[in-house]
mmCIF file of C-alpha atoms in Angstrom:
data_model
loop_
_atom_site.group_PDB
_atom_site.id
_atom_site.type_symbol
_atom_site.label_atom_id
_atom_site.label_comp_id
_atom_site.label_asym_id
_atom_site.label_seq_id
_atom_site.Cartn_x
_atom_site.Cartn_y
_atom_site.Cartn_z
ATOM 1 C CA UNK A 276 -3.027 -19.995 -42.433
ATOM 2 C CA UNK A 277 -2.633 -19.111 -46.088
ATOM 3 C CA UNK A 278 -3.546 -21.311 -49.044
ATOM 4 C CA UNK A 279 -2.442 -21.250 -52.653
ATOM 5 C CA UNK A 280 -2.109 -23.546 -55.630
ATOM 6 C CA UNK A 281 0.386 -24.257 -58.354
ATOM 7 C CA UNK A 282 1.362 -26.780 -60.987
ATOM 8 C CA UNK A 283 4.747 -28.475 -60.945
ATOM 9 C CA UNK A 284 6.448 -31.213 -62.926
ATOM 10 C CA UNK A 285 6.920 -34.379 -60.934
ATOM 11 C CA UNK A 286 6.659 -38.154 -60.609
ATOM 12 C CA UNK A 287 2.884 -38.517 -60.802
ATOM 13 C CA UNK A 288 2.034 -40.965 -63.586
ATOM 14 C CA UNK A 289 1.000 -39.396 -66.846
ATOM 15 C CA UNK A 290 0.184 -35.972 -65.465
ATOM 16 C CA UNK A 291 1.536 -32.836 -63.889
ATOM 17 C CA UNK A 292 1.299 -32.352 -60.151
ATOM 18 C CA UNK A 293 -1.479 -29.963 -59.190
ATOM 19 C CA UNK A 294 -0.230 -28.947 -55.778
ATOM 20 C CA UNK A 295 -1.810 -26.657 -53.257
ATOM 21 C CA UNK A 296 0.000 -24.901 -50.447
ATOM 22 C CA UNK A 297 -0.819 -24.386 -46.798
ATOM 23 C CA UNK A 298 1.057 -22.063 -44.466
ATOM 24 C CA UNK A 299 1.077 -23.492 -40.945
ATOM 25 C CA UNK A 300 0.753 -21.459 -37.768
ATOM 26 C CA UNK A 301 4.546 -21.470 -37.404
ATOM 27 C CA UNK A 302 5.040 -20.126 -40.912
ATOM 28 C CA UNK A 303 5.948 -23.302 -42.785
ATOM 29 C CA UNK A 304 4.661 -23.857 -46.316
ATOM 30 C CA UNK A 305 3.364 -27.376 -46.873
ATOM 31 C CA UNK A 306 2.658 -28.749 -50.353
ATOM 32 C CA UNK A 307 -0.397 -30.955 -50.501
ATOM 33 C CA UNK A 308 -2.603 -32.605 -53.082
ATOM 34 C CA UNK A 309 -6.397 -32.923 -52.803
ATOM 35 C CA UNK A 310 -8.268 -34.805 -55.526
ATOM 36 C CA UNK A 311 -11.661 -33.590 -54.341
ATOM 37 C CA UNK A 312 -14.791 -35.715 -54.346
ATOM 38 C CA UNK A 313 -17.828 -36.441 -52.221
ATOM 39 C CA UNK A 314 -16.849 -39.738 -50.585
ATOM 40 C CA UNK A 315 -15.184 -40.021 -47.175
ATOM 41 C CA UNK A 316 -11.721 -38.462 -47.634
ATOM 42 C CA UNK A 317 -8.604 -40.606 -47.290
ATOM 43 C CA UNK A 318 -5.619 -38.740 -45.820
ATOM 44 C CA UNK A 319 -2.327 -40.520 -46.570
ATOM 45 C CA UNK A 320 0.960 -39.808 -44.764
ATOM 46 C CA UNK A 321 4.375 -40.835 -46.072
ATOM 47 C CA UNK A 322 7.484 -42.022 -44.246
ATOM 48 C CA UNK A 323 10.802 -40.529 -43.154
ATOM 49 C CA UNK A 324 12.778 -38.886 -45.953
ATOM 50 C CA UNK A 325 10.156 -39.727 -48.542
ATOM 51 C CA UNK A 326 7.340 -37.757 -50.165
ATOM 52 C CA UNK A 327 3.660 -37.875 -50.982
ATOM 53 C CA UNK A 328 4.678 -39.126 -54.440
ATOM 54 C CA UNK A 329 5.140 -42.531 -52.789
ATOM 55 C CA UNK A 330 1.354 -42.788 -53.127
ATOM 56 C CA UNK A 331 1.214 -41.893 -56.833
ATOM 57 C CA UNK A 332 -0.460 -45.215 -57.707
ATOM 58 C CA UNK A 333 -2.986 -44.870 -54.893
ATOM 59 C CA UNK A 334 -3.973 -41.325 -55.842
ATOM 60 C CA UNK A 335 -4.396 -42.467 -59.421
ATOM 61 C CA UNK A 336 -6.410 -45.618 -58.663
ATOM 62 C CA UNK A 337 -8.377 -44.725 -55.535
ATOM 63 C CA UNK A 338 -9.365 -41.175 -56.416
ATOM 64 C CA UNK A 339 -11.992 -41.819 -59.150
ATOM 65 C CA UNK A 340 -14.503 -42.650 -56.429
ATOM 66 C CA UNK A 341 -12.743 -41.257 -53.391
ATOM 67 C CA UNK A 342 -11.296 -37.971 -52.227
ATOM 68 C CA UNK A 343 -7.595 -38.522 -51.548
ATOM 69 C CA UNK A 344 -5.402 -36.048 -49.690
ATOM 70 C CA UNK A 345 -1.607 -36.356 -49.552
ATOM 71 C CA UNK A 346 1.009 -33.959 -48.186
ATOM 72 C CA UNK A 347 4.762 -33.501 -48.086
ATOM 73 C CA UNK A 348 5.831 -33.149 -44.463
ATOM 74 C CA UNK A 349 7.975 -30.144 -43.606
ATOM 75 C CA UNK A 350 11.558 -30.832 -44.661
ATOM 76 C CA UNK A 351 10.348 -33.217 -47.374
ATOM 77 C CA UNK A 352 9.469 -33.100 -51.053
ATOM 78 C CA UNK A 353 8.084 -29.771 -52.253
ATOM 79 C CA UNK A 354 7.362 -28.388 -48.773
ATOM 80 C CA UNK A 355 9.514 -25.830 -46.963
ATOM 81 C CA UNK A 356 12.662 -26.942 -45.176
ATOM 82 C CA UNK A 357 12.747 -24.609 -42.147
ATOM 83 C CA UNK A 358 15.259 -24.920 -39.341
ATOM 84 C CA UNK A 359 12.602 -25.896 -36.795
ATOM 85 C CA UNK A 360 9.863 -28.398 -36.039
ATOM 86 C CA UNK A 361 11.486 -31.755 -36.789
ATOM 87 C CA UNK A 362 9.655 -33.868 -34.266
ATOM 88 C CA UNK A 363 6.676 -36.205 -34.557
ATOM 89 C CA UNK A 364 4.501 -34.058 -32.289
ATOM 90 C CA UNK A 365 4.918 -31.037 -34.579
ATOM 91 C CA UNK A 366 4.215 -33.171 -37.657
ATOM 92 C CA UNK A 367 0.932 -34.344 -36.132
ATOM 93 C CA UNK A 368 0.073 -30.699 -35.416
ATOM 94 C CA UNK A 369 0.746 -29.937 -39.078
ATOM 95 C CA UNK A 370 -1.681 -32.695 -40.057
ATOM 96 C CA UNK A 371 -4.310 -31.286 -37.682
ATOM 97 C CA UNK A 372 -3.917 -27.874 -39.285
ATOM 98 C CA UNK A 373 -4.263 -29.453 -42.739
ATOM 99 C CA UNK A 374 -7.481 -31.349 -41.987
ATOM 100 C CA UNK A 375 -8.866 -28.276 -40.206
ATOM 101 C CA UNK A 376 -8.038 -26.133 -43.215
ATOM 102 C CA UNK A 377 -9.766 -28.597 -45.551
ATOM 103 C CA UNK A 378 -12.784 -28.821 -43.248
ATOM 104 C CA UNK A 379 -12.505 -32.579 -42.868
ATOM 105 C CA UNK A 380 -14.873 -33.418 -40.038
ATOM 106 C CA UNK A 381 -14.616 -37.154 -40.691
ATOM 107 C CA UNK A 382 -11.941 -38.958 -42.704
ATOM 108 C CA UNK A 383 -10.050 -42.207 -43.177
ATOM 109 C CA UNK A 384 -6.380 -42.167 -42.179
ATOM 110 C CA UNK A 385 -3.550 -44.132 -43.778
ATOM 111 C CA UNK A 386 0.041 -43.928 -42.676
ATOM 112 C CA UNK A 387 3.108 -45.715 -43.943
ATOM 113 C CA UNK A 388 6.309 -46.101 -41.937
ATOM 114 C CA UNK A 389 6.882 -42.855 -39.987
ATOM 115 C CA UNK A 390 3.504 -41.672 -41.266
ATOM 116 C CA UNK A 391 1.926 -44.265 -38.957
ATOM 117 C CA UNK A 392 3.791 -42.729 -36.025
ATOM 118 C CA UNK A 393 2.394 -39.337 -36.969
ATOM 119 C CA UNK A 394 -1.131 -40.764 -36.859
ATOM 120 C CA UNK A 395 -0.408 -42.422 -33.500
ATOM 121 C CA UNK A 396 0.794 -39.056 -32.198
ATOM 122 C CA UNK A 397 -2.330 -37.406 -33.637
ATOM 123 C CA UNK A 398 -4.525 -39.936 -31.831
ATOM 124 C CA UNK A 399 -2.540 -39.569 -28.607
ATOM 125 C CA UNK A 400 -3.000 -35.785 -28.594
ATOM 126 C CA UNK A 401 -6.304 -35.193 -30.375
ATOM 127 C CA UNK A 402 -8.209 -38.474 -30.096
ATOM 128 C CA UNK A 403 -9.989 -40.538 -32.734
ATOM 129 C CA UNK A 404 -13.204 -38.536 -32.995
ATOM 130 C CA UNK A 405 -12.579 -37.489 -36.594
ATOM 131 C CA UNK A 406 -11.016 -40.740 -37.839
ATOM 132 C CA UNK A 407 -13.446 -43.236 -39.366
ATOM 133 C CA UNK A 408 -10.929 -45.979 -40.221
ATOM 134 C CA UNK A 409 -7.163 -46.325 -39.784
ATOM 135 C CA UNK A 410 -4.657 -48.157 -41.997
ATOM 136 C CA UNK A 411 -1.170 -48.638 -40.502
ATOM 137 C CA UNK A 412 1.442 -49.799 -43.014
ATOM 138 C CA UNK A 413 4.726 -51.393 -41.923
ATOM 139 C CA UNK A 414 5.726 -49.367 -38.851
ATOM 140 C CA UNK A 415 7.138 -50.800 -35.588
ATOM 141 C CA UNK A 416 5.591 -49.778 -32.286
ATOM 142 C CA UNK A 417 9.088 -48.731 -31.166
ATOM 143 C CA UNK A 418 12.015 -48.493 -33.581
ATOM 144 C CA UNK A 419 14.907 -48.218 -31.113
ATOM 145 C CA UNK A 420 15.632 -50.956 -28.577
ATOM 146 C CA UNK A 421 15.980 -48.881 -25.415
ATOM 147 C CA UNK A 422 17.873 -50.592 -22.581
ATOM 148 C CA UNK A 423 15.015 -50.516 -20.069
ATOM 149 C CA UNK A 424 12.914 -52.901 -22.154
ATOM 150 C CA UNK A 425 13.380 -56.654 -22.188
ATOM 151 C CA UNK A 426 14.567 -58.600 -25.190
ATOM 152 C CA UNK A 427 11.061 -59.954 -25.673
ATOM 153 C CA UNK A 428 9.558 -56.467 -25.577
ATOM 154 C CA UNK A 429 12.102 -55.225 -28.092
ATOM 155 C CA UNK A 430 11.277 -58.081 -30.419
ATOM 156 C CA UNK A 431 7.529 -57.542 -30.099
ATOM 157 C CA UNK A 432 7.908 -53.817 -30.698
ATOM 158 C CA UNK A 433 9.839 -54.470 -33.890
ATOM 159 C CA UNK A 434 12.973 -52.610 -32.802
ATOM 160 C CA UNK A 435 15.317 -52.295 -35.771
ATOM 161 C CA UNK A 436 18.447 -51.170 -33.937
ATOM 162 C CA UNK A 437 19.620 -50.193 -30.463
ATOM 163 C CA UNK A 438 20.250 -46.652 -29.276
ATOM 164 C CA UNK A 439 23.972 -46.693 -30.037
ATOM 165 C CA UNK A 440 23.280 -47.789 -33.612
ATOM 166 C CA UNK A 441 20.691 -45.027 -33.968
ATOM 167 C CA UNK A 442 23.264 -42.454 -32.829
ATOM 168 C CA UNK A 443 25.865 -43.853 -35.222
ATOM 169 C CA UNK A 444 23.409 -43.734 -38.118
ATOM 170 C CA UNK A 445 22.447 -40.148 -37.372
ATOM 171 C CA UNK A 446 26.091 -39.087 -37.111
ATOM 172 C CA UNK A 447 26.907 -40.815 -40.402
ATOM 173 C CA UNK A 448 23.957 -39.199 -42.197
ATOM 174 C CA UNK A 449 25.130 -35.773 -41.009
ATOM 175 C CA UNK A 450 28.641 -36.146 -42.445
ATOM 176 C CA UNK A 451 29.774 -35.061 -45.943
ATOM 177 C CA UNK A 452 29.543 -38.739 -46.921
ATOM 178 C CA UNK A 453 25.937 -38.930 -45.814
ATOM 179 C CA UNK A 454 24.616 -39.439 -49.342
ATOM 180 C CA UNK A 455 26.206 -42.887 -49.505
ATOM 181 C CA UNK A 456 24.898 -43.784 -46.055
ATOM 182 C CA UNK A 457 21.428 -42.645 -47.072
ATOM 183 C CA UNK A 458 21.521 -44.726 -50.248
ATOM 184 C CA UNK A 459 22.598 -47.810 -48.300
ATOM 185 C CA UNK A 460 19.827 -47.174 -45.776
ATOM 186 C CA UNK A 461 17.237 -47.107 -48.572
ATOM 187 C CA UNK A 462 18.654 -50.230 -50.206
ATOM 188 C CA UNK A 463 18.296 -52.096 -46.894
ATOM 189 C CA UNK A 464 14.524 -51.683 -47.090
ATOM 190 C CA UNK A 465 14.372 -54.065 -50.064
ATOM 191 C CA UNK A 466 14.988 -57.809 -50.113
ATOM 192 C CA UNK A 467 16.648 -59.550 -53.009
ATOM 193 C CA UNK A 468 16.994 -57.589 -56.234
ATOM 194 C CA UNK A 469 14.501 -54.711 -56.327
ATOM 195 C CA UNK A 470 13.000 -53.279 -59.464
ATOM 196 C CA UNK A 471 15.681 -50.779 -60.592
ATOM 197 C CA UNK A 472 13.101 -48.117 -61.433
ATOM 198 C CA UNK A 473 11.439 -48.347 -58.016
ATOM 199 C CA UNK A 474 14.770 -48.260 -56.189
ATOM 200 C CA UNK A 475 15.905 -45.274 -58.248
ATOM 201 C CA UNK A 476 12.615 -43.467 -57.591
ATOM 202 C CA UNK A 477 12.820 -43.983 -53.823
ATOM 203 C CA UNK A 478 16.512 -43.024 -53.769
ATOM 204 C CA UNK A 479 15.753 -39.830 -55.688
ATOM 205 C CA UNK A 480 12.804 -38.742 -53.538
ATOM 206 C CA UNK A 481 14.817 -38.992 -50.328
ATOM 207 C CA UNK A 482 17.371 -36.481 -51.626
ATOM 208 C CA UNK A 483 14.829 -33.680 -51.086
ATOM 209 C CA UNK A 484 15.280 -33.918 -47.306
ATOM 210 C CA UNK A 485 18.419 -32.123 -46.064
ATOM 211 C CA UNK A 486 20.448 -33.643 -43.245
ATOM 212 C CA UNK A 487 19.649 -30.785 -40.860
ATOM 213 C CA UNK A 488 15.996 -31.813 -41.122
ATOM 214 C CA UNK A 489 16.283 -35.579 -41.558
ATOM 215 C CA UNK A 490 18.751 -36.384 -38.791
ATOM 216 C CA UNK A 491 16.936 -34.813 -35.806
ATOM 217 C CA UNK A 492 13.632 -36.082 -37.153
ATOM 218 C CA UNK A 493 14.972 -39.623 -37.475
ATOM 219 C CA UNK A 494 16.223 -39.498 -33.884
ATOM 220 C CA UNK A 495 12.906 -38.185 -32.548
ATOM 221 C CA UNK A 496 10.910 -40.668 -34.613
ATOM 222 C CA UNK A 497 12.969 -43.691 -33.597
ATOM 223 C CA UNK A 498 13.028 -42.708 -29.919
ATOM 224 C CA UNK A 499 9.230 -42.883 -29.615
ATOM 225 C CA UNK A 500 7.441 -45.824 -28.023
ATOM 226 C CA UNK A 501 3.784 -46.019 -29.074
ATOM 227 C CA UNK A 502 2.801 -49.195 -27.224
ATOM 228 C CA UNK A 503 0.698 -47.312 -24.687
ATOM 229 C CA UNK A 504 -1.296 -45.628 -27.475
ATOM 230 C CA UNK A 505 -2.273 -48.827 -29.281
ATOM 231 C CA UNK A 506 -4.885 -50.133 -26.796
ATOM 232 C CA UNK A 507 -6.607 -46.719 -26.894
ATOM 233 C CA UNK A 508 -7.259 -46.823 -30.643
ATOM 234 C CA UNK A 509 -11.020 -47.350 -30.826
ATOM 235 C CA UNK A 510 -11.671 -47.161 -34.569
ATOM 236 C CA UNK A 511 -11.591 -50.006 -37.124
ATOM 237 C CA UNK A 512 -7.926 -50.583 -37.925
ATOM 238 C CA UNK A 513 -6.075 -52.524 -40.590
ATOM 239 C CA UNK A 514 -2.388 -53.281 -40.046
ATOM 240 C CA UNK A 515 -0.359 -54.094 -43.159
ATOM 241 C CA UNK A 516 3.001 -55.859 -43.143
ATOM 242 C CA UNK A 517 5.212 -57.266 -45.844
ATOM 243 C CA UNK A 518 7.520 -60.262 -46.001
ATOM 244 C CA UNK A 519 10.938 -59.125 -47.095
ATOM 245 C CA UNK A 520 10.606 -55.718 -45.487
ATOM 246 C CA UNK A 521 13.198 -54.665 -42.919
ATOM 247 C CA UNK A 522 10.204 -54.364 -40.554
ATOM 248 C CA UNK A 523 9.542 -57.830 -39.145
ATOM 249 C CA UNK A 524 5.942 -58.929 -39.864
ATOM 250 C CA UNK A 525 5.785 -60.353 -36.338
ATOM 251 C CA UNK A 526 5.903 -56.788 -35.026
ATOM 252 C CA UNK A 527 2.837 -56.033 -37.146
ATOM 253 C CA UNK A 528 1.039 -59.008 -35.636
ATOM 254 C CA UNK A 529 1.936 -57.686 -32.169
ATOM 255 C CA UNK A 530 0.454 -54.284 -33.035
ATOM 256 C CA UNK A 531 -2.703 -55.970 -34.304
ATOM 257 C CA UNK A 532 -3.138 -57.795 -30.996
ATOM 258 C CA UNK A 533 -2.782 -54.535 -29.055
ATOM 259 C CA UNK A 534 -5.424 -52.563 -30.976
ATOM 260 C CA UNK A 535 -8.946 -53.728 -30.057
ATOM 261 C CA UNK A 536 -10.620 -55.449 -32.989
ATOM 262 C CA UNK A 537 -7.778 -54.732 -35.422
ATOM 263 C CA UNK A 538 -7.061 -57.027 -38.321
ATOM 264 C CA UNK A 539 -3.887 -57.671 -40.304
ATOM 265 C CA UNK A 540 -2.784 -58.360 -43.858
ATOM 266 C CA UNK A 541 0.795 -59.454 -44.563
ATOM 267 C CA UNK A 542 1.878 -59.466 -48.180
ATOM 268 C CA UNK A 543 3.835 -62.609 -48.974
ATOM 269 C CA UNK A 544 7.174 -62.281 -50.733
ATOM 270 C CA UNK A 545 5.721 -63.427 -54.047
ATOM 271 C CA UNK A 546 3.417 -60.384 -53.978
ATOM 272 C CA UNK A 547 5.809 -57.774 -52.570
ATOM 273 C CA UNK A 548 9.116 -58.064 -50.754
ATOM 274 C CA UNK A 549 10.065 -54.668 -49.380
ATOM 275 C CA UNK A 550 9.013 -51.746 -47.217
ATOM 276 C CA UNK A 551 7.193 -50.371 -50.293
ATOM 277 C CA UNK A 552 4.346 -52.763 -51.225
ATOM 278 C CA UNK A 553 2.286 -49.860 -52.615
ATOM 279 C CA UNK A 554 5.037 -49.254 -55.197
ATOM 280 C CA UNK A 555 5.980 -52.873 -55.844
ATOM 281 C CA UNK A 556 2.463 -54.167 -56.351
ATOM 282 C CA UNK A 557 -0.006 -51.269 -56.345
ATOM 283 C CA UNK A 558 -2.904 -53.375 -57.617
ATOM 284 C CA UNK A 559 -2.646 -55.828 -54.714
ATOM 285 C CA UNK A 560 -2.091 -53.045 -52.175
ATOM 286 C CA UNK A 561 -4.986 -50.940 -53.454
ATOM 287 C CA UNK A 562 -7.348 -53.923 -53.432
ATOM 288 C CA UNK A 563 -6.609 -54.653 -49.773
ATOM 289 C CA UNK A 564 -7.026 -51.021 -48.728
ATOM 290 C CA UNK A 565 -10.149 -50.444 -50.821
ATOM 291 C CA UNK A 566 -11.840 -53.554 -49.444
ATOM 292 C CA UNK A 567 -11.195 -52.443 -45.861
ATOM 293 C CA UNK A 568 -12.337 -48.864 -46.413
ATOM 294 C CA UNK A 569 -15.497 -49.962 -48.225
ATOM 295 C CA UNK A 570 -16.749 -52.256 -45.464
ATOM 296 C CA UNK A 571 -20.011 -51.370 -43.800
ATOM 297 C CA UNK A 572 -19.778 -50.639 -40.065
ATOM 298 C CA UNK A 573 -20.851 -53.309 -37.606
ATOM 299 C CA UNK A 574 -23.860 -51.654 -35.966
ATOM 300 C CA UNK A 575 -24.285 -54.545 -33.521
ATOM 301 C CA UNK A 576 -21.017 -53.759 -31.724
#
């Protein structure tokens, strides 16, 4: 694996992006950001079609006392867009290679949306031995309602659409008119009238992911069912939901019940009302995350 560094203009508040680069074992260049520091590192993973810039307010506010690592997944943001590797299992391998490269023996893990699925895949394949605490933000346990599950199971899992709708969405995203479909998909993640600047930012970031990368990845991501992984998560876990998100908060409560000892925080609609609470109300989001990460371990357990 090869490593380099560069400076690029971008959406980070009040500063240029100081990005580093990692070449994975399959030859893909990943752009990542590492603030450095002595505290337990926090590795943050973004969602489908988005970028590490989603966490611009967290990097800015959490990093003074904490080492924060973010990365653009392959096919996203400033990273390479190869013609291979668009599956959750490969993404979790990329994350393993990143934390190995950085020498992170012990770290906190935060995932949002598909980024949570990547952490669940990481745990499924590599265990929890290196993860100190886990924060799972607004991700269903299973996105697609497969026909061999009951209606109750689909509701608990937080299924957003059935398999036929998933296929239709993928086909529409792959057409010449896919830009409009993509914009509508993003808009559906907000309730009411979103802040125009936030909506424009999210809509712009997603344009970095080409259809040949985003469509197969979306299918693979949505086809996963992580319910069997949840009971095997044996590290302190915080689940975060948000009223007004297209992800039903009840699905986040279900996930919390499945992970031993997990706790939950649901942002009410007067605090944030979308799939993006960290952008809508970064102060409230950061306070919840910081409080959880700063807690002393229960040595009596």
